[in-house]
mmCIF file of C-alpha atoms in Angstrom:
data_model
loop_
_atom_site.group_PDB
_atom_site.id
_atom_site.type_symbol
_atom_site.label_atom_id
_atom_site.label_comp_id
_atom_site.label_asym_id
_atom_site.label_seq_id
_atom_site.Cartn_x
_atom_site.Cartn_y
_atom_site.Cartn_z
ATOM 1 C CA MET A 125 0.550 -0.130 0.217
ATOM 2 C CA ALA A 126 1.475 3.764 -0.793
ATOM 3 C CA PHE A 127 -0.441 6.768 1.009
ATOM 4 C CA CYS A 128 -1.438 9.099 -1.064
ATOM 5 C CA GLN A 129 0.693 12.685 -2.261
ATOM 6 C CA SER A 130 -2.265 15.281 -1.026
ATOM 7 C CA CYS A 131 -3.653 13.961 2.230
ATOM 8 C CA GLY A 132 -1.712 11.315 3.464
ATOM 9 C CA ARG A 133 -4.520 8.548 3.391
ATOM 10 C CA GLU A 134 -3.639 4.669 2.748
ATOM 11 C CA ILE A 135 -4.623 4.020 -1.257
ATOM 12 C CA PRO A 136 -3.860 0.889 -3.565
ATOM 13 C CA ASN A 137 -0.400 1.295 -5.281
ATOM 14 C CA ASP A 138 -1.228 1.807 -8.557
ATOM 15 C CA SER A 139 -3.435 4.176 -7.642
ATOM 16 C CA LYS A 140 -3.510 7.453 -10.269
ATOM 17 C CA PHE A 141 -6.355 8.902 -8.112
ATOM 18 C CA CYS A 142 -6.638 9.039 -3.432
ATOM 19 C CA PRO A 143 -10.510 7.306 -3.680
ATOM 20 C CA HIS A 144 -10.765 9.595 -0.264
ATOM 21 C CA CYS A 145 -9.385 13.265 -1.742
ATOM 22 C CA GLY A 146 -9.875 13.062 -5.437
ATOM 23 C CA ALA A 147 -5.948 14.339 -5.674
ATOM 24 C CA THR A 148 -3.854 12.985 -8.636
ATOM 25 C CA GLN A 149 -0.851 10.926 -7.579
ATOM 26 C CA THR A 150 2.030 10.875 -9.807
ATOM 27 C CA THR A 151 4.400 7.981 -10.019
ATOM 28 C CA ALA A 152 7.826 7.268 -9.296
ATOM 29 C CA GLN A 153 10.356 6.130 -12.407
ATOM 30 C CA ASN A 154 9.767 2.726 -11.728
ATOM 31 C CA GLY A 155 6.310 2.397 -12.137
ATOM 32 C CA PHE A 156 5.232 2.337 -8.714
ATOM 33 C CA GLN A 157 3.679 5.138 -6.043
ATOM 34 C CA PRO A 158 6.283 7.082 -4.026
ATOM 35 C CA ASN A 159 5.482 5.687 -0.348
ATOM 36 C CA MET A 160 5.655 9.059 1.482
ATOM 37 C CA ASN A 161 6.107 9.441 5.179
ATOM 38 C CA PHE A 162 2.725 9.390 7.532
ATOM 39 C CA ASN A 163 4.080 12.472 9.713
ATOM 40 C CA GLN A 164 5.731 14.452 6.643
ATOM 41 C CA THR A 165 2.522 14.333 4.542
ATOM 42 C CA PHE A 166 0.406 15.786 7.644
ATOM 43 C CA THR A 167 2.215 18.331 8.676
ATOM 44 C CA THR A 168 2.730 19.505 5.133
ATOM 45 C CA ALA A 169 -0.970 18.350 4.049
ATOM 46 C CA ASN A 170 -1.659 21.747 1.697
ATOM 47 C CA ASN A 171 0.432 23.736 3.215
ATOM 48 C CA LEU A 172 -1.265 24.014 6.628
ATOM 49 C CA PRO A 173 0.316 23.014 9.822
ATOM 50 C CA MET A 174 -0.852 19.792 11.789
ATOM 51 C CA ASN A 175 1.284 20.007 15.096
ATOM 52 C CA TRP A 176 -1.569 21.493 17.037
ATOM 53 C CA TYR A 177 -3.526 18.471 15.572
ATOM 54 C CA LYS A 178 -1.104 15.906 16.198
ATOM 55 C CA PHE A 179 -0.943 18.114 20.625
ATOM 56 C CA LEU A 180 -4.845 17.129 21.043
ATOM 57 C CA ILE A 181 -4.917 13.567 20.012
ATOM 58 C CA TYR A 182 -1.390 12.415 21.429
ATOM 59 C CA VAL A 183 -1.277 14.577 24.768
ATOM 60 C CA ALA A 184 -4.196 17.119 25.730
ATOM 61 C CA LEU A 185 -7.221 14.967 24.659
ATOM 62 C CA PHE A 186 -6.052 12.148 27.480
ATOM 63 C CA LEU A 187 -4.617 14.405 29.832
ATOM 64 C CA GLY A 188 -8.116 15.831 29.974
ATOM 65 C CA ALA A 189 -9.915 12.839 30.085
ATOM 66 C CA ILE A 190 -8.088 11.578 33.411
ATOM 67 C CA SER A 191 -8.600 15.109 34.758
ATOM 68 C CA ASN A 192 -12.380 14.995 34.256
ATOM 69 C CA ALA A 193 -12.458 11.298 35.476
ATOM 70 C CA TYR A 194 -10.436 12.788 38.669
ATOM 71 C CA ALA A 195 -13.177 15.173 39.209
ATOM 72 C CA GLY A 196 -15.908 13.230 38.548
ATOM 73 C CA ILE A 197 -14.714 10.222 40.862
ATOM 74 C CA GLN A 198 -13.670 13.395 43.676
ATOM 75 C CA LEU A 199 -17.108 14.859 43.060
ATOM 76 C CA VAL A 200 -19.166 11.264 43.280
ATOM 77 C CA THR A 201 -16.807 10.293 46.094
ATOM 78 C CA GLY A 202 -17.249 14.141 48.099
ATOM 79 C CA GLY A 203 -13.146 13.863 48.422
ATOM 80 C CA GLN A 204 -12.998 17.108 46.961
ATOM 81 C CA TYR A 205 -14.237 17.771 50.845
ATOM 82 C CA GLN A 206 -10.988 15.676 52.336
ATOM 83 C CA ASP A 207 -12.469 14.343 55.542
ATOM 84 C CA MET A 208 -14.247 17.121 55.971
ATOM 85 C CA ALA A 209 -17.488 15.430 53.343
ATOM 86 C CA SER A 210 -19.478 14.127 56.211
ATOM 87 C CA TRP A 211 -19.822 17.192 57.741
ATOM 88 C CA VAL A 212 -20.369 19.380 54.723
ATOM 89 C CA TYR A 213 -23.024 17.302 53.338
ATOM 90 C CA LEU A 214 -25.097 16.933 56.611
ATOM 91 C CA TYR A 215 -24.714 21.061 56.944
ATOM 92 C CA TYR A 216 -26.155 21.507 52.697
ATOM 93 C CA PRO A 217 -27.836 17.849 52.505
ATOM 94 C CA SER A 218 -29.081 19.390 49.164
ATOM 95 C CA LEU A 219 -24.950 19.703 47.814
ATOM 96 C CA LYS A 220 -24.688 15.526 47.835
ATOM 97 C CA MET A 221 -26.894 15.648 44.779
ATOM 98 C CA ILE A 222 -26.055 18.209 42.886
ATOM 99 C CA ASP A 223 -22.180 16.939 43.307
ATOM 100 C CA VAL A 224 -22.508 12.968 42.632
ATOM 101 C CA VAL A 225 -24.715 14.711 39.008
ATOM 102 C CA ILE A 226 -22.103 16.835 38.234
ATOM 103 C CA GLY A 227 -19.885 13.783 38.900
ATOM 104 C CA ILE A 228 -21.023 11.194 36.970
ATOM 105 C CA VAL A 229 -21.933 14.443 33.610
ATOM 106 C CA SER A 230 -17.930 14.321 34.417
ATOM 107 C CA ILE A 231 -16.975 10.883 34.295
ATOM 108 C CA ALA A 232 -19.678 10.853 31.666
ATOM 109 C CA LEU A 233 -17.336 13.921 29.356
ATOM 110 C CA ALA A 234 -13.885 12.195 30.473
ATOM 111 C CA ILE A 235 -15.242 9.070 27.982
ATOM 112 C CA PHE A 236 -16.724 11.703 25.521
ATOM 113 C CA ALA A 237 -12.627 12.866 25.419
ATOM 114 C CA ILE A 238 -11.685 9.467 24.441
ATOM 115 C CA VAL A 239 -13.733 9.124 22.112
ATOM 116 C CA VAL A 240 -13.691 12.626 19.968
ATOM 117 C CA ARG A 241 -9.350 11.275 20.599
ATOM 118 C CA GLN A 242 -10.450 8.550 18.183
ATOM 119 C CA LYS A 243 -12.585 10.163 15.735
ATOM 120 C CA LEU A 244 -9.925 12.394 15.155
ATOM 121 C CA ALA A 245 -6.907 10.574 15.249
ATOM 122 C CA ASN A 246 -8.572 8.552 12.491
ATOM 123 C CA PHE A 247 -10.094 11.418 10.493
ATOM 124 C CA GLN A 248 -13.945 11.091 10.903
ATOM 125 C CA SER A 249 -15.938 14.129 9.479
ATOM 126 C CA ASP A 250 -17.935 14.430 12.693
ATOM 127 C CA GLY A 251 -14.544 14.681 14.941
ATOM 128 C CA PRO A 252 -14.172 18.398 14.731
ATOM 129 C CA LYS A 253 -17.899 18.990 15.798
ATOM 130 C CA MET A 254 -17.610 16.648 18.497
ATOM 131 C CA LEU A 255 -14.509 18.217 19.929
ATOM 132 C CA LEU A 256 -16.280 21.595 20.293
ATOM 133 C CA MET A 257 -19.459 20.067 21.646
ATOM 134 C CA LEU A 258 -16.667 18.618 24.130
ATOM 135 C CA TYR A 259 -15.516 22.554 25.256
ATOM 136 C CA ILE A 260 -19.082 23.235 25.141
ATOM 137 C CA GLY A 261 -20.201 20.385 27.025
ATOM 138 C CA SER A 262 -16.900 21.443 29.788
ATOM 139 C CA ILE A 263 -18.146 24.967 29.965
ATOM 140 C CA ALA A 264 -22.314 24.284 30.886
ATOM 141 C CA MET A 265 -21.090 21.552 33.815
ATOM 142 C CA SER A 266 -18.400 24.075 35.232
ATOM 143 C CA VAL A 267 -21.288 26.972 35.168
ATOM 144 C CA ILE A 268 -23.976 25.030 36.235
ATOM 145 C CA TYR A 269 -21.727 23.588 39.019
ATOM 146 C CA LEU A 270 -20.965 27.469 39.946
ATOM 147 C CA ILE A 271 -24.552 28.262 40.428
ATOM 148 C CA LEU A 272 -25.926 25.033 42.087
ATOM 149 C CA PHE A 273 -23.164 25.173 44.531
ATOM 150 C CA MET A 274 -23.695 29.412 45.215
ATOM 151 C CA GLY A 275 -26.782 28.647 45.019
ATOM 152 C CA VAL A 276 -26.492 25.697 48.132
ATOM 153 C CA VAL A 277 -23.806 27.349 49.931
ATOM 154 C CA GLY A 278 -24.584 31.068 49.060
ATOM 155 C CA ARG A 279 -22.116 33.734 51.776
ATOM 156 C CA ASP A 280 -20.625 30.489 53.197
ATOM 157 C CA ALA A 281 -18.536 29.393 50.081
ATOM 158 C CA ASP A 282 -15.565 29.665 50.480
ATOM 159 C CA ILE A 283 -14.039 29.329 46.672
ATOM 160 C CA ASN A 284 -12.324 31.083 45.116
ATOM 161 C CA SER A 285 -14.053 33.247 41.403
ATOM 162 C CA SER A 286 -11.334 34.360 39.678
ATOM 163 C CA THR A 287 -9.878 30.628 39.184
ATOM 164 C CA ILE A 288 -12.672 29.246 37.800
ATOM 165 C CA LEU A 289 -13.573 32.788 35.376
ATOM 166 C CA ALA A 290 -10.147 31.919 34.197
ATOM 167 C CA SER A 291 -10.433 28.458 33.549
ATOM 168 C CA LEU A 292 -13.279 29.139 32.211
ATOM 169 C CA SER A 293 -12.113 32.196 29.659
ATOM 170 C CA VAL A 294 -8.891 29.295 29.071
ATOM 171 C CA SER A 295 -12.336 26.893 27.831
ATOM 172 C CA VAL A 296 -14.110 29.506 25.828
ATOM 173 C CA VAL A 297 -10.827 30.654 23.819
ATOM 174 C CA MET A 298 -9.717 27.069 23.367
ATOM 175 C CA ALA A 299 -13.678 25.854 21.646
ATOM 176 C CA ILE A 300 -13.312 28.892 19.560
ATOM 177 C CA VAL A 301 -9.471 28.342 18.958
ATOM 178 C CA ASN A 302 -10.451 24.578 17.820
ATOM 179 C CA LYS A 303 -13.075 25.614 15.355
ATOM 180 C CA ILE A 304 -10.872 27.665 13.209
ATOM 181 C CA TYR A 305 -8.459 25.533 13.011
ATOM 182 C CA PHE A 306 -10.689 22.644 12.276
ATOM 183 C CA ASP A 307 -12.568 24.708 10.181
ATOM 184 C CA LYS A 308 -9.362 25.147 8.120
ATOM 185 C CA ARG A 309 -8.754 21.649 7.517
ATOM 186 C CA GLN A 310 -12.071 19.778 7.583
ATOM 187 C CA HIS A 311 -10.957 19.164 3.827
ATOM 188 C CA LEU A 312 -8.786 16.309 5.845
ATOM 189 C CA PHE A 313 -12.063 14.510 7.623
ATOM 190 C CA ILE A 314 -13.640 12.609 5.353
ATOM 191 C CA TYR A 315 -14.162 9.499 6.532
#
């Protein structure tokens, strides 16, 4: 098998056109399709660098999944309150239900991050849209949790709102940046 010189996907050796993107394939003097290096192909596909894509699928989405899973487990078990969980839930009984529901949503987002990673890694057409949905879901979960938490705890809340706002701002920026990034590379995601 050889690789398309335009999109980098695997194609039959004797292909004159890529069955995926339609690009014309040049042949070497011996009549065989040149076998291009995968990394070389995708770092230069249509002169668009793919380093951010590689960082997302090999690092960022895995770390995000681990972070969401850890946060979800902490919320479900009350681990974020350390040894004071029973006292906190005794004083604010409705907080336990909020923590458990948001914890389950956080674990679901961790699983969804792995699904998105697989979609992007396999160049599936819905991968970029699902990545945007992942960021929007994370933002929505954080905002809803903050509102519910503040509604239950009120003025007793010992919470650093500037840290939460900074985190939300980063998520919004990441959603926008990834939307722009993948809109320019949508032609690569054709499966």
